[in-house]
Amino acid sequence: MSKMLQNALEEQRKYYSQKLLAIGVYNKQVMTKMTLTELKNEYNYFYHNVPKLERKSSS
């Protein structure tokens, strides 16, 4: 069971690392020092946070 859990965690780390590398946010050296939670948080920040644009009033 622990081997399955370890494999799942490694797959998650690989997924988030690949996505962050693809947009050039971090390099591999920095990401190896990050925890899985940090990788998830950074992934969510860059891929799911859409900035709210405010329109200027036309007056």
Protein backbone atom coordinates (compact mmCIF):
# COMPACT_ATOMS: atom_id res chain seq x y z
CA MET A 1 0.00 0.00 0.00
CA SER A 2 2.77 2.47 0.85
CA LYS A 3 4.41 1.81 -2.53
CA MET A 4 1.15 2.80 -4.25
CA LEU A 5 0.98 5.98 -2.19
CA GLN A 6 4.60 6.81 -2.96
CA ASN A 7 3.99 6.29 -6.69
CA ALA A 8 0.90 8.51 -6.58
CA LEU A 9 2.83 11.29 -4.84
CA GLU A 10 5.66 11.02 -7.36
CA GLU A 11 3.17 11.23 -10.23
CA GLN A 12 1.57 14.35 -8.71
CA ARG A 13 4.98 15.98 -8.25
CA LYS A 14 5.89 15.13 -11.85
CA TYR A 15 2.60 16.55 -13.18
CA TYR A 16 2.82 19.87 -11.32
CA SER A 17 6.52 20.24 -12.09
CA GLN A 18 5.97 19.70 -15.81
CA LYS A 19 3.17 22.26 -15.91
CA LEU A 20 5.21 24.90 -14.08
CA LEU A 21 8.26 24.21 -16.26
CA ALA A 22 6.12 24.58 -19.38
CA ILE A 23 5.27 28.20 -18.58
CA GLY A 24 8.80 28.98 -17.39
CA VAL A 25 7.90 30.00 -13.87
CA TYR A 26 10.57 27.98 -12.08
CA ASN A 27 13.57 25.90 -13.05
CA LYS A 28 14.15 22.29 -11.98
CA GLN A 29 16.65 23.24 -9.30
CA VAL A 30 14.13 25.42 -7.49
CA MET A 31 11.28 22.94 -7.84
CA THR A 32 13.25 20.06 -6.32
CA LYS A 33 13.34 22.07 -3.08
CA MET A 34 9.59 22.76 -3.10
CA THR A 35 7.12 20.57 -1.28
CA LEU A 36 4.21 18.97 -3.10
CA THR A 37 1.83 21.41 -1.41
CA GLU A 38 3.90 24.36 -2.63
CA LEU A 39 3.89 22.96 -6.16
CA LYS A 40 0.10 22.56 -6.04
CA ASN A 41 -0.39 26.08 -4.72
CA GLU A 42 1.84 27.58 -7.40
CA TYR A 43 0.10 25.54 -10.10
CA ASN A 44 -3.31 26.75 -8.91
CA TYR A 45 -2.07 30.33 -8.76
CA PHE A 46 -0.73 30.38 -12.31
CA TYR A 47 -3.34 28.20 -14.01
CA HIS A 48 -6.57 28.98 -12.17
CA ASN A 49 -6.38 32.56 -10.93
CA VAL A 50 -7.89 34.76 -13.59
CA PRO A 51 -7.33 38.43 -12.86
CA LYS A 52 -10.44 40.55 -12.68
CA LEU A 53 -10.29 43.41 -15.14
CA GLU A 54 -12.17 46.54 -14.28
CA ARG A 55 -13.54 48.65 -17.08
CA LYS A 56 -13.10 52.37 -17.08
CA SER A 57 -16.31 54.32 -16.80
CA SER A 58 -17.37 56.06 -19.99
CA SER A 59 -18.29 59.34 -18.31
